[in-house]
């Protein structure tokens, strides 16, 4: 048989890389291999393939050395790939000078088999670590046992992994800057290989420079936001010690105002008198107006939908005005007809003092529930103040004028109240729609109220809500954030009045996604005889358990059980305990999970629903 050489025709090949026994190292070798990465996308001629094979030795060796294996052996063998029933031919070494000629002789259509066998050899470890002072810092060639040595985070005898060594230089530079050395620089280390001891000696050249304070601060890019407000909002001032963490915290604080699409901060050298570093904050203002569509559905409350219009920065100091109009009661087993919820919210940040926001709402409501029919106008104003990173408190006043029809009786009520609340969030989740995977949330509230009907009656509504989350990764059962147990508890009571002395909308109810799933909204607790009308009560308690499991990249599932009861005394844990259970699916989007839950009651009351469906954005708690 005569074989004709193919000249510059592309040569197809298949690459096999043998495992070393270290999964991370194998992954690094595979990702560094050009033979593997290009075998399907960039076919080359036999001569070019021979060059690719020769270059592969250095690429594989570099990957091995990055993990501390500085005396590896890399073997590459090239041969005919066995066909149908045909045995493989002899294998050539990848460095064999005859390789290009041999590749030219491969018959057209015949694949070449390339086998890469990396052998790690003995692991090298770190030997002597030296910190050398840069010439700009004056005399003294070597710094021994100083604070810089500790900041490196390296120790003699640890594996000489390249990523750890480079990260140590970066970490040392960051530590020096955090101490005020704004001009600090740590060069990539010089390394000396010691084959006889299987060690790697390192010399880091460190330039510290002077200790620097923050200099003049300029603000650029502001058009509609008042510079005076931003200057007051800034958490750093000229004369403070230059610390990147403090400067970054100030940048993030300004970005959190919600009126900027981007906030950047940069040094503006050279240093000014007194060793001060000027800073420039650059702003890109976001869209001032925004329109949003809202929607949701559950079998008890039916559908709700509408539109919101938001004006950010309405007066130039990051104030936000939001107008919302919703249609409610589109079907639903707890509804008797269509209603509406129309409101205007105004939020003014830093009202009176920093971290204290003014919130004002004017709201009109009409809801035709089976428990009662309500038409109301509410006006509320309050202050929300942050107390540290996790605690916040709110206080204010509210007035409500309403008309309520219940069981054929219509009454008008005028209610004034002074709500007070405190919240704690230890989950570390900044967006309330994002699922929490650890930590605790607490919410405590007390609402002293007066009902100005047929004289004045006083009552106080007390409520506490707690939830906690446990990631099963702590038990070694899953990857972080994939399997989470969530628990919620709610308790509330009314002091100072009995059930029928309180307007129906001020009484306590349970049932629905916020308390006990599987029962319709307000479907847990005392009911009027032979009806779906809930009476409400003066005490309520509920608890929930949920198991949340992420599936694949964008999906998840949940199993849950809820229980709760409503009583007519001022003490909780009284009444008929109702229990519901169910399951749901989640689809995770960039703005939060879309939730679909189905729940059934395990001890359904006579007029109760047989099942409930809930669709919404975000987890229930």
Coordinates of C-alpha atoms in Angstrom, one line a residue:
X1 CA 0.0 0.0 0.0
X2 CA 1.3 3.5 -0.9
X3 CA 0.7 6.4 1.5
X4 CA 0.7 9.9 0.0
X5 CA 1.8 12.8 2.2
X6 CA -0.9 15.5 2.7
X7 CA 1.2 18.7 2.9
X8 CA -0.6 21.4 4.8
X9 CA -4.0 19.7 5.2
X10 CA -5.3 20.0 8.8
X11 CA -4.6 17.0 11.0
X12 CA -7.4 15.8 13.4
X13 CA -6.3 14.5 16.8
X14 CA -7.6 13.4 20.2
X15 CA -5.9 14.4 23.4
X16 CA -5.8 12.3 26.6
X17 CA -4.3 13.7 29.8
X18 CA -3.7 11.1 32.5
X19 CA -4.7 12.0 36.1
X20 CA -2.1 12.8 38.7
X21 CA -4.3 11.9 41.7
X22 CA -4.9 15.6 42.7
X23 CA -8.3 16.9 41.4
X24 CA -7.4 20.6 41.7
X25 CA -4.0 20.0 39.9
X26 CA -5.7 17.9 37.2
X27 CA -8.2 20.7 36.6
X28 CA -5.3 23.3 36.3
X29 CA -3.4 21.1 33.9
X30 CA -6.5 20.5 31.7
X31 CA -7.3 24.3 31.6
X32 CA -3.7 25.1 30.6
X33 CA -3.5 22.6 27.8
X34 CA -3.6 24.0 24.3
X35 CA -3.8 20.5 22.8
X36 CA -7.0 19.9 24.8
X37 CA -8.6 23.3 24.3
X38 CA -7.9 23.6 20.6
X39 CA -8.4 20.1 19.3
X40 CA -12.0 20.7 18.1
X41 CA -11.9 24.4 17.3
X42 CA -8.6 25.1 15.6
X43 CA -7.4 22.3 13.4
X44 CA -3.8 22.9 12.1
X45 CA -1.4 21.4 9.7
X46 CA 0.9 18.5 10.7
X47 CA 3.9 20.9 11.1
X48 CA 1.8 23.3 13.2
X49 CA 0.6 20.4 15.3
X50 CA 4.1 19.3 16.0
X51 CA 4.9 22.8 17.2
X52 CA 1.8 22.8 19.4
X53 CA 2.9 19.5 21.0
X54 CA 6.4 20.9 21.7
X55 CA 4.9 24.0 23.4
X56 CA 2.7 21.8 25.5
X57 CA 5.6 20.6 27.7
X58 CA 6.2 24.1 29.0
X59 CA 2.5 24.7 29.6
X60 CA 2.0 21.5 31.6
X61 CA 5.2 22.1 33.5
X62 CA 4.1 25.6 34.5
X63 CA 0.8 24.2 35.8
X64 CA 2.7 21.6 37.9
X65 CA 5.1 24.2 39.2
X66 CA 2.2 26.5 40.2
X67 CA 1.2 23.8 42.7
X68 CA 4.7 23.4 44.1
X69 CA 6.0 20.6 41.9
X70 CA 9.3 22.1 40.6
X71 CA 10.9 18.8 39.5
X72 CA 8.1 17.2 37.5
X73 CA 8.3 14.8 34.5
X74 CA 6.1 15.5 31.5
X75 CA 5.8 12.8 28.9
X76 CA 3.9 13.2 25.6
X77 CA 3.3 10.3 23.3
X78 CA 1.9 10.5 19.7
X79 CA 0.5 7.7 17.7
X80 CA -2.2 6.4 15.4
X81 CA -5.7 6.3 17.0
X82 CA -7.0 2.8 16.8
X83 CA -9.9 2.4 14.3
X84 CA -12.6 -0.2 14.0
X85 CA -10.9 -3.4 14.9
X86 CA -7.5 -1.9 14.0
X87 CA -4.8 -1.8 16.7
X88 CA -2.9 1.3 17.7
X89 CA 0.4 1.9 16.0
X90 CA 3.8 2.6 17.7
X91 CA 4.0 5.8 19.8
X92 CA 6.5 8.6 19.2
X93 CA 7.9 10.9 21.8
X94 CA 6.6 14.5 21.5
X95 CA 10.2 15.8 21.2
X96 CA 11.2 13.3 18.6
X97 CA 12.7 15.2 15.6
X98 CA 11.0 12.8 13.3
X99 CA 7.5 13.8 14.5
X100 CA 6.7 16.4 11.8
X101 CA 7.6 13.9 9.1
X102 CA 5.6 11.2 10.8
X103 CA 2.5 13.4 11.1
X104 CA 2.8 14.2 7.3
X105 CA 2.6 10.5 6.6
X106 CA -0.7 10.0 8.5
X107 CA -3.4 9.0 6.0
X108 CA -6.1 11.5 5.4
X109 CA -9.1 11.0 7.7
X110 CA -7.0 9.2 10.3
X111 CA -7.1 10.6 13.8
X112 CA -3.9 11.0 15.8
X113 CA -3.9 10.0 19.5
X114 CA -1.9 12.3 21.8
X115 CA -1.4 11.1 25.4
X116 CA 0.0 13.5 28.0
X117 CA 1.4 11.9 31.2
X118 CA 2.4 14.4 33.9
X119 CA 4.3 13.0 36.9
X120 CA 4.4 15.4 39.9
X121 CA 7.6 14.5 41.6
X122 CA 8.4 15.6 45.1
X123 CA 6.5 18.6 46.5
X124 CA 8.7 21.7 47.1
X125 CA 8.1 23.8 50.2
X126 CA 8.9 27.4 51.2
X127 CA 12.4 27.9 52.6
X128 CA 13.8 31.2 53.7
X129 CA 11.5 34.2 53.5
X130 CA 13.1 37.6 53.3
X131 CA 11.5 41.1 53.3
X132 CA 13.8 43.6 51.6
X133 CA 13.4 47.4 52.1
X134 CA 13.1 49.3 48.8
X135 CA 15.9 51.9 48.2
X136 CA 13.4 54.8 48.4
X137 CA 12.8 53.9 52.0
X138 CA 16.4 54.7 53.0
X139 CA 19.1 52.4 54.5
X140 CA 18.4 49.0 55.9
X141 CA 18.5 46.2 53.3
X142 CA 16.4 43.6 55.1
X143 CA 13.5 43.8 57.4
X144 CA 13.4 40.9 59.8
X145 CA 10.5 39.8 62.1
X146 CA 8.7 43.1 61.5
X147 CA 4.9 43.5 61.2
X148 CA 5.2 43.0 57.5
X149 CA 6.5 39.4 58.1
X150 CA 3.3 38.5 59.9
X151 CA 1.1 40.3 57.3
X152 CA 2.5 38.0 54.6
X153 CA 0.6 35.1 55.9
X154 CA 3.3 32.6 54.7
X155 CA 5.3 30.2 56.9
X156 CA 8.5 28.3 56.3
X157 CA 7.7 24.7 55.3
X158 CA 4.3 25.2 53.7
X159 CA 3.8 24.0 50.1
X160 CA 5.3 26.4 47.6
X161 CA 2.0 27.1 45.7
X162 CA 2.4 30.0 43.3
X163 CA -1.1 31.4 44.0
X164 CA -0.4 31.6 47.7
X165 CA 2.9 33.4 47.2
X166 CA 1.4 36.0 44.9
X167 CA -1.6 36.4 47.2
X168 CA 0.8 37.1 50.1
X169 CA 2.4 40.0 48.3
X170 CA -1.0 41.4 47.5
X171 CA -2.2 40.9 51.1
X172 CA 0.9 42.6 52.5
X173 CA 0.5 45.6 50.3
X174 CA -3.2 45.9 51.3
X175 CA -2.2 45.7 55.0
X176 CA 0.4 48.4 54.6
X177 CA -2.1 50.7 52.9
X178 CA -4.6 50.0 55.6
X179 CA -2.1 51.3 58.1
X180 CA -1.9 54.6 56.2
X181 CA 1.0 53.9 53.8
X182 CA -1.0 55.1 50.7
X183 CA 2.1 54.7 48.4
X184 CA 3.0 51.2 49.7
X185 CA 4.1 48.8 47.0
X186 CA 5.2 45.1 47.2
X187 CA 6.8 43.8 44.1
X188 CA 6.3 40.2 42.9
X189 CA 8.9 38.2 44.9
X190 CA 12.2 36.9 43.5
X191 CA 12.5 33.2 43.9
X192 CA 15.5 30.9 44.2
X193 CA 14.9 27.2 43.7
X194 CA 17.0 24.9 46.0
X195 CA 16.8 21.4 44.4
X196 CA 19.0 19.9 47.0
X197 CA 16.6 20.7 49.8
X198 CA 13.4 20.8 47.7
X199 CA 12.7 24.3 48.9
X200 CA 11.9 27.7 47.4
X201 CA 13.5 30.8 48.9
X202 CA 11.6 34.1 48.4
X203 CA 12.7 37.8 48.7
X204 CA 9.9 40.4 48.8
X205 CA 10.9 44.0 48.1
X206 CA 8.7 46.3 50.2
X207 CA 8.3 50.0 49.7
X208 CA 6.3 51.6 52.5
X209 CA 6.6 55.3 51.9
X210 CA 5.2 57.9 54.4
X211 CA 2.1 57.6 56.6
X212 CA -0.6 59.5 54.7
X213 CA -3.8 61.3 55.7
X214 CA -6.8 62.0 53.5
X215 CA -6.5 65.3 51.7
X216 CA -9.0 67.4 49.8
X217 CA -12.1 65.6 48.6
X218 CA -13.6 66.6 45.2
X219 CA -17.0 65.5 43.9
X220 CA -17.4 65.2 40.1
X221 CA -20.3 64.1 37.9
X222 CA -23.1 65.6 40.0
X223 CA -25.9 67.3 38.0
X224 CA -29.2 66.9 39.8
X225 CA -28.0 65.8 43.2
X226 CA -26.9 68.6 45.5
X227 CA -23.2 68.5 46.3
X228 CA -23.8 69.9 49.7
X229 CA -26.0 66.9 50.6
X230 CA -23.3 64.5 49.4
X231 CA -20.6 66.4 51.4
X232 CA -22.8 66.0 54.6
X233 CA -23.4 62.4 53.8
X234 CA -19.7 61.5 53.4
X235 CA -18.4 59.3 56.2
X236 CA -14.7 60.4 55.7
X237 CA -13.2 63.8 56.1
X238 CA -9.8 65.5 55.2
X239 CA -7.3 64.8 57.9
X240 CA -8.4 61.3 58.7
X241 CA -5.9 58.5 58.3
X242 CA -5.8 57.1 54.8
X243 CA -7.4 53.7 55.0
X244 CA -8.8 51.9 51.9
X245 CA -11.4 50.0 53.9
X246 CA -12.8 53.3 55.3
X247 CA -12.7 55.0 51.9
X248 CA -14.5 52.0 50.3
X249 CA -17.1 52.0 53.0
X250 CA -17.8 55.7 52.2
X251 CA -18.2 54.8 48.5
X252 CA -20.6 52.0 49.2
X253 CA -22.6 54.2 51.5
X254 CA -23.1 56.8 48.7
X255 CA -23.9 54.0 46.2
X256 CA -26.7 52.7 48.5
X257 CA -28.6 56.0 48.2
X258 CA -30.3 54.6 45.1
X259 CA -29.8 57.7 42.9
X260 CA -26.5 56.7 41.3
X261 CA -25.8 54.0 38.7
X262 CA -22.1 54.1 39.6
X263 CA -19.9 55.6 42.2
X264 CA -16.1 55.5 41.9
X265 CA -13.3 56.9 44.1
X266 CA -9.7 57.3 43.1
X267 CA -6.5 58.8 44.5
X268 CA -5.4 62.1 43.0
X269 CA -1.6 62.3 43.5
X270 CA 0.8 63.9 44.2
X271 CA 0.7 64.2 48.0
X272 CA -0.1 67.7 49.2
X273 CA 1.4 69.5 52.2
X274 CA 1.4 67.5 55.4
X275 CA 1.6 64.2 53.5
X276 CA -2.1 64.2 52.4
X277 CA -3.6 62.2 49.5
X278 CA -6.4 64.1 47.7
X279 CA -9.4 61.9 46.7
X280 CA -12.0 62.3 43.9
X281 CA -15.4 60.7 44.0
X282 CA -16.9 60.3 40.6
X283 CA -20.7 59.9 40.2
X284 CA -22.9 58.6 37.4
X285 CA -26.5 59.6 38.2
X286 CA -29.1 57.0 37.5
X287 CA -32.6 57.4 35.9
X288 CA -34.8 59.8 37.9
X289 CA -38.1 58.2 36.9
X290 CA -39.1 54.6 36.8
X291 CA -42.3 52.7 36.1
X292 CA -42.9 49.2 37.5
X293 CA -45.6 46.6 37.0
X294 CA -46.7 44.6 40.1
X295 CA -48.6 41.3 40.2
X296 CA -49.3 38.3 42.4
X297 CA -51.7 35.5 42.9
X298 CA -53.0 33.2 45.6
X299 CA -56.1 31.1 45.8
X300 CA -57.3 32.8 49.0
X301 CA -56.6 36.5 48.1
X302 CA -56.9 36.0 44.4
X303 CA -55.0 38.1 42.0
X304 CA -53.6 41.6 42.5
X305 CA -51.9 43.8 39.9
X306 CA -51.1 47.4 39.2
X307 CA -48.4 49.9 38.4
X308 CA -46.0 52.1 40.4
X309 CA -44.3 55.3 39.3
X310 CA -41.2 56.3 41.2
X311 CA -39.3 59.6 41.1
X312 CA -35.8 59.3 42.6
X313 CA -34.1 62.4 43.9
X314 CA -37.2 64.6 43.6
X315 CA -35.8 67.5 45.6
X316 CA -32.1 67.0 44.9
X317 CA -31.3 65.3 48.2
X318 CA -32.0 61.6 47.3
X319 CA -35.7 61.9 48.3
X320 CA -37.9 59.3 46.7
X321 CA -41.6 59.7 45.8
X322 CA -43.5 56.5 44.8
X323 CA -47.1 56.4 43.6
X324 CA -48.8 53.0 43.4
X325 CA -52.2 51.9 42.2
X326 CA -53.3 48.3 42.6
X327 CA -56.4 46.4 41.8
X328 CA -57.0 43.6 44.4
X329 CA -59.5 40.8 45.0
X330 CA -59.4 39.3 41.5
X331 CA -61.1 36.1 42.6
X332 CA -60.0 34.3 45.7
X333 CA -61.8 32.3 48.4
X334 CA -61.3 35.0 51.0
X335 CA -62.7 37.8 48.8
X336 CA -66.2 39.0 48.0
X337 CA -65.3 41.3 45.2
X338 CA -62.8 43.7 43.6
X339 CA -61.0 46.2 45.7
X340 CA -58.1 48.7 45.4
X341 CA -55.0 49.9 47.2
X342 CA -53.8 53.3 46.2
X343 CA -51.0 55.1 48.0
X344 CA -48.2 57.7 47.8
X345 CA -44.9 57.2 49.7
X346 CA -42.3 59.9 50.3
X347 CA -39.0 58.9 51.8
X348 CA -36.4 61.6 52.8
X349 CA -33.0 60.2 53.9
X350 CA -31.0 61.7 56.7
X351 CA -33.9 63.6 58.2
X352 CA -32.7 65.5 61.2
X353 CA -29.6 63.4 61.6
X354 CA -27.6 60.8 59.7
X355 CA -29.0 57.3 59.3
X356 CA -32.5 58.6 60.2
X357 CA -35.1 58.5 57.4
X358 CA -38.5 60.2 57.3
X359 CA -41.3 58.1 55.7
X360 CA -44.7 59.5 54.9
X361 CA -47.6 57.6 53.4
X362 CA -51.1 58.6 52.3
X363 CA -53.2 55.5 51.4
X364 CA -56.7 54.7 50.2
X365 CA -57.9 51.1 50.7
X366 CA -61.0 49.2 49.7
X367 CA -61.1 45.5 50.4
X368 CA -64.1 43.2 50.3
X369 CA -63.0 40.3 52.5
X370 CA -65.3 37.6 53.8
X371 CA -64.3 38.7 57.3
X372 CA -65.4 42.3 56.7
X373 CA -65.7 45.0 54.0
X374 CA -63.5 48.0 54.5
X375 CA -63.1 51.4 52.9
X376 CA -60.4 53.5 54.6
X377 CA -58.2 56.5 54.3
X378 CA -54.9 56.3 56.2
X379 CA -52.2 58.9 56.8
X380 CA -49.0 57.9 58.6
X381 CA -45.6 59.5 59.2
X382 CA -42.6 58.1 61.0
X383 CA -38.9 58.0 61.4
X384 CA -36.7 55.0 60.8
X385 CA -33.3 55.1 62.5
X386 CA -30.5 52.6 62.1
X387 CA -28.7 51.6 65.3
X388 CA -25.5 50.0 64.0
X389 CA -25.3 47.5 61.2
X390 CA -28.0 45.1 62.4
X391 CA -30.5 47.0 64.5
X392 CA -33.0 49.7 63.5
X393 CA -36.0 51.3 65.2
X394 CA -39.0 53.2 63.9
X395 CA -41.6 55.4 65.5
X396 CA -44.2 57.8 64.4
X397 CA -48.0 58.4 64.2
X398 CA -50.9 57.2 62.2
X399 CA -54.5 58.3 61.7
X400 CA -57.2 56.2 60.0
X401 CA -60.7 57.0 59.0
X402 CA -62.7 53.9 57.9
X403 CA -66.0 52.4 57.3
X404 CA -66.4 48.6 58.0
X405 CA -69.3 46.3 57.2
X406 CA -69.3 43.0 59.1
X407 CA -72.3 40.6 59.2
X408 CA -74.6 43.3 57.8
X409 CA -73.6 45.9 60.4
X410 CA -71.8 49.1 59.2
X411 CA -69.7 51.2 61.5
X412 CA -67.5 54.2 61.1
X413 CA -64.2 54.3 63.0
X414 CA -61.6 57.0 63.6
X415 CA -58.3 55.4 64.9
X416 CA -55.1 57.2 65.9
X417 CA -52.0 55.2 66.9
X418 CA -48.4 55.6 67.8
X419 CA -46.6 52.6 66.3
X420 CA -43.1 51.7 67.7
X421 CA -41.0 48.9 66.3
X422 CA -37.5 47.5 66.4
X423 CA -35.9 45.1 64.0
X424 CA -32.7 43.0 64.0
X425 CA -31.2 41.4 60.9
X426 CA -28.2 39.1 61.4
X427 CA -28.5 37.3 58.1
X428 CA -26.0 39.5 56.1
X429 CA -28.5 39.7 53.2
X430 CA -28.8 43.3 52.0
X431 CA -31.7 42.7 49.6
X432 CA -34.8 41.5 51.5
X433 CA -35.9 39.5 48.5
X434 CA -32.7 37.4 48.4
X435 CA -33.0 34.1 50.4
X436 CA -31.2 34.0 53.7
X437 CA -29.0 31.0 54.5
X438 CA -27.9 31.7 58.0
X439 CA -28.5 34.1 60.9
X440 CA -31.5 35.4 62.8
X441 CA -34.1 38.1 62.1
X442 CA -36.3 39.7 64.8
X443 CA -39.1 42.2 64.6
X444 CA -40.8 43.6 67.7
X445 CA -43.7 46.1 67.7
X446 CA -46.0 47.8 70.0
X447 CA -48.9 50.0 68.7
X448 CA -50.8 52.0 71.3
X449 CA -54.1 53.0 69.7
X450 CA -57.2 54.9 70.5
X451 CA -60.6 54.3 68.8
X452 CA -62.7 57.5 68.7
X453 CA -66.2 56.0 68.4
X454 CA -68.9 56.3 71.0
X455 CA -66.4 57.7 73.4
X456 CA -62.7 56.8 73.4
X457 CA -61.3 53.3 73.9
X458 CA -57.6 52.5 74.3
X459 CA -55.8 49.3 73.3
X460 CA -52.3 48.2 72.5
X461 CA -51.3 45.6 69.9
X462 CA -48.1 43.7 70.7
X463 CA -46.4 41.4 68.3
X464 CA -43.1 39.6 67.9
X465 CA -41.7 37.8 64.9
X466 CA -38.5 35.8 64.7
X467 CA -36.9 33.7 62.0
X468 CA -33.7 31.8 61.8
X469 CA -31.8 29.9 59.1
X470 CA -29.4 27.0 59.2
X471 CA -27.2 25.9 56.3
X472 CA -26.7 22.1 56.2
X473 CA -23.2 22.7 54.9
X474 CA -22.2 23.0 58.6
X475 CA -23.0 19.3 59.0
X476 CA -21.1 18.4 55.8
X477 CA -24.3 17.4 54.0
X478 CA -24.3 19.9 51.2
X479 CA -22.5 22.7 49.5
X480 CA -22.8 26.2 51.0
X481 CA -26.3 27.7 50.3
X482 CA -27.7 24.7 48.6
X483 CA -29.7 23.0 51.5
X484 CA -31.2 25.3 54.2
X485 CA -33.5 24.8 57.1
X486 CA -35.7 27.8 57.9
X487 CA -37.8 28.4 61.0
X488 CA -40.3 31.2 61.9
X489 CA -42.3 32.0 65.0
X490 CA -45.0 34.7 65.5
X491 CA -46.8 35.7 68.6
X492 CA -49.1 38.6 69.3
X493 CA -51.8 39.9 71.6
X494 CA -54.0 42.9 72.3
X495 CA -54.0 44.5 75.7
X496 CA -56.7 46.8 77.1
X497 CA -59.8 45.6 75.2
X498 CA -61.8 42.6 74.3
X499 CA -62.4 41.3 70.8
X500 CA -65.7 43.2 70.0
X501 CA -64.3 46.4 71.6
X502 CA -61.7 46.6 68.8
X503 CA -62.5 47.5 65.1
X504 CA -62.4 44.4 63.0
X505 CA -59.3 45.4 61.0
X506 CA -57.4 45.9 64.3
X507 CA -58.0 42.3 65.5
X508 CA -55.6 39.5 65.2
X509 CA -56.0 36.8 62.5
X510 CA -54.1 33.9 61.1
X511 CA -54.1 31.9 57.8
X512 CA -52.5 32.6 54.5
X513 CA -48.8 32.8 53.3
X514 CA -47.8 35.1 56.2
X515 CA -48.8 32.8 59.0
X516 CA -50.4 29.4 58.3
X517 CA -50.3 28.1 54.7
X518 CA -53.0 25.7 53.6
X519 CA -55.7 27.9 55.2
X520 CA -57.2 30.9 53.4
X521 CA -56.4 34.4 54.5
X522 CA -57.9 35.0 58.0
X523 CA -59.2 31.5 57.9
X524 CA -57.7 30.4 61.2
X525 CA -59.5 31.3 64.4
X526 CA -63.1 31.9 65.6
X527 CA -65.7 32.1 62.8
X528 CA -69.2 33.3 62.8
X529 CA -71.6 30.3 62.8
X530 CA -72.2 28.6 59.4
X531 CA -70.2 31.2 57.5
X532 CA -66.8 32.1 56.1
X533 CA -66.7 35.2 58.3
X534 CA -63.7 35.3 60.6
X535 CA -64.3 37.0 64.0
X536 CA -60.7 37.6 64.8
X537 CA -59.2 37.6 68.2
X538 CA -56.9 39.2 70.8
X539 CA -54.2 36.7 70.8
X540 CA -52.4 34.8 68.0
X541 CA -49.4 32.5 67.6
X542 CA -48.0 30.7 64.6
X543 CA -44.9 28.7 63.7
X544 CA -43.3 27.5 60.4
X545 CA -40.7 25.0 59.3
X546 CA -39.3 24.9 55.8
X547 CA -36.6 22.9 54.0
X548 CA -35.2 24.7 51.0
X549 CA -33.1 22.9 48.4
X550 CA -31.4 24.4 45.4
X551 CA -31.6 22.2 42.3
X552 CA -29.2 22.7 39.3
X553 CA -28.3 26.4 38.7
X554 CA -31.6 28.3 38.6
X555 CA -34.2 26.0 40.3
X556 CA -35.1 25.0 43.8
X557 CA -37.7 23.2 45.8
X558 CA -39.2 23.5 49.3
X559 CA -41.1 21.4 51.8
X560 CA -42.9 23.2 54.7
X561 CA -45.3 22.8 57.6
X562 CA -47.1 25.6 59.4
X563 CA -49.2 25.7 62.6
X564 CA -51.1 28.5 64.3
X565 CA -54.1 29.5 66.4
X566 CA -56.1 32.6 67.3
X567 CA -57.7 33.1 70.7
X568 CA -60.1 35.6 72.4
X569 CA -58.1 36.2 75.6
X570 CA -55.1 38.3 76.2
X571 CA -52.9 35.3 76.6
X572 CA -51.3 33.5 73.5
X573 CA -51.4 29.7 72.9
X574 CA -55.2 29.5 73.2
X575 CA -57.7 28.5 70.6
X576 CA -57.9 25.7 68.1
X577 CA -54.5 24.8 66.6
X578 CA -54.6 24.5 62.8
X579 CA -51.8 22.7 60.9
X580 CA -51.0 23.0 57.2
X581 CA -48.3 21.4 55.0
X582 CA -47.1 21.7 51.5
X583 CA -44.4 21.9 48.9
X584 CA -43.2 24.4 46.3
X585 CA -40.8 25.2 43.5
X586 CA -38.5 28.1 43.0
X587 CA -37.0 29.8 40.0
X588 CA -34.0 32.0 40.8
X589 CA -33.8 35.2 38.9
X590 CA -31.3 38.2 39.3
X591 CA -34.0 40.1 41.3
X592 CA -34.9 37.1 43.6
X593 CA -36.7 33.8 43.5
X594 CA -40.1 33.4 41.9
X595 CA -42.1 31.2 44.4
X596 CA -44.9 28.8 43.7
X597 CA -46.3 26.9 46.7
X598 CA -49.2 24.5 47.2
X599 CA -50.4 23.8 50.7
X600 CA -53.2 21.7 52.2
X601 CA -54.9 21.9 55.7
X602 CA -54.3 18.8 57.9
X603 CA -57.3 19.6 60.1
X604 CA -59.6 21.7 57.9
X605 CA -62.5 23.6 59.6
X606 CA -66.1 23.1 58.3
X607 CA -66.0 26.1 55.9
X608 CA -62.3 25.9 55.1
X609 CA -60.7 25.5 51.6
X610 CA -59.3 22.1 50.6
X611 CA -56.0 23.5 49.3
X612 CA -54.2 26.8 48.6
X613 CA -51.9 28.1 45.9
X614 CA -49.4 30.9 46.4
X615 CA -47.4 32.7 43.7
X616 CA -45.0 35.5 44.6
X617 CA -41.5 37.0 44.5
X618 CA -39.1 36.1 47.3
X619 CA -39.4 33.5 50.1
X620 CA -42.3 33.8 52.5
X621 CA -39.8 34.6 55.3

